[in-house]
């Protein structure tokens, strides 16, 4: 029994197109064309009413068989095409192992932290402990307890940021001396690193800067101990060849007081640009703790003596690395900071 030529024609073309479809969307187009709502085979089924009654069951069966066959073929082809498309998508995502890697920039310790760490390490090696204090201080700890009389001109040495009549941003780390001595009994051997603040800004002064304070109080502590300690520090920091000298100075909280200079490590003391032809570089202020300060913290100046010093970390770093503008430390220019990476 010969089949209906129209059904056979639709079936042949559809099977060829299914086999030739190269993508799931091309396959879908074939399905719509043949089996969709206005598809070729659907149209034949719709026209079933016009077929002579005698031929109707056979024709209907034939169309349905063609439809089932096509649906089965479409399904098989769809599974195959989906698998192929998935494989291609994975292929497209595969990393190219021949590409060069992306460099990861390593961080670096900030030059100030580096110098601060070095200072701490030198004094830790001499048995000093490290303590810190608040950056917002009272007038008492920053000035009065350190033997600055009210309205004394010595307060003008430190251009102060006041927060109220009685509170301020500490102008030096010396208030931590007071806090520590009040909390402990001699012997006391400490360094106090931290941020300090003054109303001052130019190429060698910054409103926020760092100091390291040193303090030693015990029986029989002498100015000779201070000089020996600072000389050891200077040699560790700037080189074994440097020497240290004291110049008389004044601080309300030390008596006698001295500025300490190191011999210029750039020229060996003969005079150059770094030391402004003087052969010496000023690095810190120091002195024997004033008896009034010892009394203010409840120590007996007849029993114990002590010394203290204070240095600017930026100044030490600028000398050591020949940096001529303090603002470089705070601008965070990676071209500057990267030079301290190793
Ligand atoms: N506090 C002083 C300053 O900031 C430095 C100093 C500390 C001097 C300790 C003597 C003793 O100028």
Coordinates of C-alpha atoms and ligand atoms in Angstrom, one line a residue:
X1 CA 0.0 0.0 0.0
X2 CA 1.7 3.2 -1.3
X3 CA 1.9 6.0 1.2
X4 CA 0.6 9.5 0.6
X5 CA 3.2 11.4 -1.5
X6 CA 2.7 14.6 0.5
X7 CA 3.4 12.9 3.8
X8 CA 6.4 11.1 2.3
X9 CA 7.7 14.4 0.9
X10 CA 7.4 16.2 4.2
X11 CA 9.0 13.3 6.0
X12 CA 12.0 13.0 3.6
X13 CA 12.8 16.7 3.7
X14 CA 12.4 16.9 7.5
X15 CA 14.6 13.9 8.1
X16 CA 17.3 15.3 5.8
X17 CA 17.1 18.7 7.6
X18 CA 17.3 17.1 11.0
X19 CA 20.4 15.2 10.1
X20 CA 21.9 18.4 8.6
X21 CA 21.1 20.7 11.5
X22 CA 24.3 22.1 13.0
X23 CA 22.9 23.7 16.1
X24 CA 20.0 23.4 18.5
X25 CA 18.4 26.5 17.1
X26 CA 18.6 25.2 13.5
X27 CA 17.0 22.0 14.8
X28 CA 14.2 24.0 16.5
X29 CA 13.5 25.8 13.2
X30 CA 12.9 22.4 11.5
X31 CA 10.6 21.4 14.3
X32 CA 8.6 24.6 14.0
X33 CA 8.4 24.3 10.2
X34 CA 7.0 20.8 10.3
X35 CA 5.3 20.2 13.7
X36 CA 4.6 23.8 14.8
X37 CA 1.2 25.2 15.1
X38 CA 1.2 26.2 11.4
X39 CA 3.7 23.5 10.5
X40 CA 3.5 21.4 7.3
X41 CA 2.4 18.2 9.0
X42 CA 0.0 20.0 11.3
X43 CA -1.7 21.5 8.3
X44 CA -2.2 18.0 6.9
X45 CA -3.9 16.9 10.1
X46 CA -6.1 20.0 10.2
X47 CA -7.2 19.2 6.6
X48 CA -8.2 15.6 7.6
X49 CA -11.9 16.6 7.4
X50 CA -11.6 17.2 3.7
X51 CA -10.2 13.8 3.0
X52 CA -12.7 11.3 1.7
X53 CA -14.2 9.3 4.7
X54 CA -12.9 6.0 3.3
X55 CA -9.3 7.2 3.2
X56 CA -9.4 9.1 6.4
X57 CA -8.3 6.5 9.0
X58 CA -5.4 5.3 6.9
X59 CA -4.3 8.9 6.1
X60 CA -4.6 10.0 9.7
X61 CA -2.6 7.0 10.8
X62 CA 0.1 7.8 8.3
X63 CA 0.4 11.4 9.3
X64 CA 0.6 10.4 13.0
X65 CA 3.3 7.8 12.4
X66 CA 5.3 10.4 10.5
X67 CA 4.8 12.8 13.4
X68 CA 6.0 10.3 16.0
X69 CA 9.0 9.3 13.8
X70 CA 10.0 13.0 13.5
X71 CA 9.5 13.7 17.2
X72 CA 11.8 10.7 18.0
X73 CA 14.4 11.8 15.5
X74 CA 14.3 15.4 16.8
X75 CA 14.8 14.2 20.3
X76 CA 17.9 12.1 19.4
X77 CA 19.4 14.9 17.4
X78 CA 18.7 17.5 20.1
X79 CA 20.6 15.5 22.7
X80 CA 23.6 15.1 20.4
X81 CA 23.6 18.8 19.5
X82 CA 23.3 19.9 23.1
X83 CA 26.3 17.8 24.1
X84 CA 28.3 19.2 21.2
X85 CA 27.4 22.8 22.1
X86 CA 28.3 22.2 25.8
X87 CA 31.7 20.8 24.7
X88 CA 32.3 23.9 22.5
X89 CA 31.4 26.2 25.3
X90 CA 33.9 24.5 27.7
X91 CA 36.5 24.6 25.0
X92 CA 36.0 28.4 24.6
X93 CA 36.5 28.9 28.3
X94 CA 39.7 26.8 28.6
X95 CA 42.5 28.9 30.0
X96 CA 45.4 29.6 27.7
X97 CA 48.3 28.1 29.6
X98 CA 50.8 29.7 27.3
X99 CA 49.9 33.3 28.4
X100 CA 52.3 35.0 30.8
X101 CA 51.1 35.4 34.4
X102 CA 49.9 38.6 36.1
X103 CA 52.6 39.9 38.4
X104 CA 51.6 40.3 42.1
X105 CA 53.2 43.5 43.5
X106 CA 54.7 42.7 46.9
X107 CA 54.1 45.3 49.6
X108 CA 56.9 47.0 51.5
X109 CA 57.4 48.2 55.0
X110 CA 57.1 52.0 55.2
X111 CA 60.5 53.7 55.6
X112 CA 59.4 55.3 58.9
X113 CA 58.2 51.9 60.3
X114 CA 61.4 50.4 59.2
X115 CA 63.5 53.0 61.0
X116 CA 61.3 52.8 64.0
X117 CA 61.6 49.0 64.2
X118 CA 65.4 49.4 63.9
X119 CA 65.5 51.9 66.8
X120 CA 63.3 49.6 69.0
X121 CA 65.5 46.7 68.2
X122 CA 68.7 48.5 69.2
X123 CA 67.2 49.5 72.6
X124 CA 65.5 46.1 73.1
X125 CA 69.0 44.6 72.7
X126 CA 70.1 46.8 75.7
X127 CA 67.2 45.5 77.9
X128 CA 64.8 48.4 77.3
X129 CA 61.0 47.7 77.3
X130 CA 58.5 49.4 75.0
X131 CA 55.5 51.3 76.3
X132 CA 53.0 53.6 74.6
X133 CA 50.6 56.4 75.8
X134 CA 47.6 58.4 74.5
X135 CA 48.0 60.9 71.7
X136 CA 45.3 63.1 73.3
X137 CA 46.9 64.3 76.5
X138 CA 46.1 66.7 79.4
X139 CA 48.1 69.8 80.1
X140 CA 49.2 68.1 83.2
X141 CA 51.0 65.1 81.6
X142 CA 52.3 67.0 78.5
X143 CA 53.6 70.1 80.4
X144 CA 52.9 70.6 84.2
X145 CA 54.2 67.3 85.4
X146 CA 57.3 67.8 83.2
X147 CA 58.2 70.9 85.1
X148 CA 56.8 73.5 82.6
X149 CA 55.5 76.2 84.9
X150 CA 52.2 77.8 83.9
X151 CA 52.7 80.6 81.3
X152 CA 56.4 79.7 81.1
X153 CA 58.0 80.7 77.8
X154 CA 59.3 77.1 77.4
X155 CA 55.8 76.1 76.3
X156 CA 56.3 78.2 73.2
X157 CA 59.0 75.8 72.0
X158 CA 56.2 73.4 71.2
X159 CA 53.4 74.9 69.0
X160 CA 50.5 73.1 70.5
X161 CA 47.2 71.9 69.0
X162 CA 44.8 72.5 71.9
X163 CA 41.5 70.6 72.0
X164 CA 40.2 72.5 75.0
X165 CA 41.8 74.6 77.7
X166 CA 43.1 71.4 79.4
X167 CA 43.4 68.8 76.6
X168 CA 45.8 68.8 73.6
X169 CA 47.5 66.6 71.0
X170 CA 50.7 65.6 72.8
X171 CA 53.6 67.7 71.5
X172 CA 56.2 65.1 72.5
X173 CA 56.4 61.5 73.9
X174 CA 57.6 62.8 77.2
X175 CA 54.2 62.5 78.9
X176 CA 54.6 58.7 78.7
X177 CA 57.6 59.1 81.0
X178 CA 55.3 60.5 83.7
X179 CA 52.6 57.8 83.1
X180 CA 55.2 55.1 83.3
X181 CA 57.0 56.3 86.4
X182 CA 53.7 56.8 88.2
X183 CA 52.8 53.2 87.5
X184 CA 56.2 51.6 88.3
X185 CA 59.0 51.8 90.8
X186 CA 62.7 52.0 89.8
X187 CA 64.6 50.5 88.1
X188 CA 62.8 51.8 85.0
X189 CA 64.2 51.2 81.5
X190 CA 61.9 52.1 78.7
X191 CA 61.5 53.5 75.3
X192 CA 58.3 55.2 74.2
X193 CA 57.6 55.3 70.5
X194 CA 54.6 57.2 69.0
X195 CA 52.9 60.0 67.1
X196 CA 53.3 63.6 68.2
X197 CA 51.8 66.8 67.0
X198 CA 52.9 70.4 66.5
X199 CA 51.6 73.4 64.6
X200 CA 54.6 73.5 62.3
X201 CA 54.9 72.6 58.6
X202 CA 57.8 73.0 56.1
X203 CA 60.1 70.6 54.3
X204 CA 61.6 69.3 57.6
X205 CA 58.5 69.7 59.8
X206 CA 55.2 67.9 59.7
X207 CA 52.2 68.7 61.9
X208 CA 52.1 64.9 62.8
X209 CA 55.5 63.3 63.3
X210 CA 57.0 60.4 65.3
X211 CA 59.3 60.4 68.3
X212 CA 61.0 57.8 70.3
X213 CA 61.6 58.7 74.0
X214 CA 64.0 56.8 76.2
X215 CA 64.0 56.7 80.0
X216 CA 66.3 55.1 82.5
X217 CA 65.8 55.6 86.3
X218 CA 67.7 53.7 89.0
X219 CA 70.2 54.2 91.7
X220 CA 73.5 55.7 90.5
X221 CA 72.4 56.5 86.9
X222 CA 74.8 59.0 85.4
X223 CA 75.3 61.3 82.5
X224 CA 78.1 59.0 81.4
X225 CA 75.6 56.1 81.1
X226 CA 73.4 58.4 78.9
X227 CA 76.3 59.2 76.6
X228 CA 77.5 55.6 76.4
X229 CA 74.0 54.4 75.6
X230 CA 73.5 57.1 72.9
X231 CA 76.9 56.4 71.4
X232 CA 76.1 52.7 71.1
X233 CA 72.7 53.6 69.5
X234 CA 74.4 56.0 67.0
X235 CA 76.9 53.4 65.9
X236 CA 74.3 50.7 65.4
X237 CA 72.1 53.1 63.5
X238 CA 74.6 55.1 61.4
X239 CA 77.7 53.0 61.3
X240 CA 80.6 51.9 63.6
X241 CA 82.7 54.9 62.6
X242 CA 80.5 57.7 64.0
X243 CA 81.1 59.5 67.2
X244 CA 78.7 61.4 69.5
X245 CA 79.0 64.8 71.1
X246 CA 76.9 66.7 73.6
X247 CA 76.0 70.4 73.3
X248 CA 74.5 72.2 76.3
X249 CA 70.8 72.8 75.9
X250 CA 67.6 73.5 77.9
X251 CA 64.5 71.4 78.6
X252 CA 62.3 72.1 81.7
X253 CA 62.2 68.4 82.5
X254 CA 66.0 67.7 82.4
X255 CA 68.9 69.2 84.2
X256 CA 71.5 69.4 82.8
X257 CA 70.2 69.1 79.3
X258 CA 72.1 68.3 76.1
X259 CA 71.5 68.1 72.4
X260 CA 73.3 65.1 71.0
X261 CA 75.0 65.3 67.6
X262 CA 76.6 62.4 65.6
X263 CA 79.6 63.0 63.4
X264 CA 78.5 63.3 59.8
X265 CA 78.5 59.8 58.4
X266 CA 78.3 61.1 54.8
X267 CA 81.7 63.0 54.9
X268 CA 83.2 61.5 58.0
X269 CA 83.2 64.9 59.7
X270 CA 85.1 66.9 57.1
X271 CA 82.0 68.9 56.0
X272 CA 79.5 68.4 53.3
X273 CA 76.0 69.3 52.1
X274 CA 74.3 66.9 54.5
X275 CA 76.0 68.4 57.6
X276 CA 75.9 71.9 56.1
X277 CA 79.8 71.9 56.3
X278 CA 79.7 71.6 60.1
X279 CA 80.8 67.9 60.3
X280 CA 78.0 67.2 62.8
X281 CA 74.3 66.2 62.6
X282 CA 71.9 67.0 65.4
X283 CA 69.8 63.9 66.3
X284 CA 68.1 64.3 69.6
X285 CA 67.5 66.1 72.9
X286 CA 68.4 64.6 76.2
X287 CA 69.4 65.2 79.8
X288 CA 69.3 64.0 83.4
X289 CA 65.7 63.8 84.7
X290 CA 64.9 67.0 86.7
X291 CA 64.5 66.4 90.4
X292 CA 61.1 68.1 90.2
X293 CA 59.9 65.5 87.7
X294 CA 61.1 62.7 90.0
X295 CA 59.2 64.3 92.9
X296 CA 56.1 64.7 90.7
X297 CA 55.9 61.0 90.1
X298 CA 56.6 60.1 93.8
X299 CA 60.3 59.2 93.4
X300 CA 62.9 60.5 95.8
X301 CA 65.7 62.4 93.9
X302 CA 68.0 61.7 96.8
X303 CA 67.6 58.0 96.2
X304 CA 67.4 57.6 92.4
X305 CA 68.6 59.5 89.4
X306 CA 67.8 59.0 85.7
X307 CA 68.2 60.3 82.2
X308 CA 65.9 60.7 79.3
X309 CA 66.2 61.4 75.6
X310 CA 63.8 62.1 72.7
X311 CA 64.4 61.8 69.0
X312 CA 62.4 62.4 65.9
X313 CA 62.0 59.3 63.8
X314 CA 61.5 61.3 60.6
X315 CA 64.7 63.2 61.2
X316 CA 66.7 59.9 61.8
X317 CA 65.1 58.4 58.6
X318 CA 65.8 61.6 56.6
X319 CA 69.5 61.6 57.6
X320 CA 70.0 57.8 57.1
X321 CA 68.4 57.7 53.7
X322 CA 69.3 61.3 52.6
X323 CA 65.6 62.3 52.1
X324 CA 65.3 66.1 51.8
X325 CA 61.6 66.6 52.1
X326 CA 59.6 65.2 55.0
X327 CA 56.3 65.3 53.0
X328 CA 57.6 62.3 50.9
X329 CA 56.8 60.1 54.0
X330 CA 53.1 61.0 53.9
X331 CA 52.3 61.3 50.2
X332 CA 52.3 57.6 49.6
X333 CA 53.9 57.8 46.2
X334 CA 54.8 54.2 45.3
X335 CA 57.8 55.4 43.3
X336 CA 59.2 56.7 46.6
X337 CA 58.0 53.9 48.9
X338 CA 59.1 51.2 46.5
X339 CA 62.8 52.2 47.0
X340 CA 62.6 50.7 50.5
X341 CA 61.1 47.4 49.4
X342 CA 64.1 45.1 49.8
Ligands
LIG1 N1 60.7 66.1 74.6 C1 61.7 66.8 74.0 C2 61.2 67.4 72.7 O1 60.3 66.9 72.1 C3 62.9 65.9 73.7 C4 63.5 65.4 75.0 C5 63.1 64.2 75.6 C6 64.6 66.1 75.6 C7 63.7 63.8 76.7 C8 65.1 65.7 76.8 C9 64.7 64.5 77.3 O2 61.8 68.4 72.2

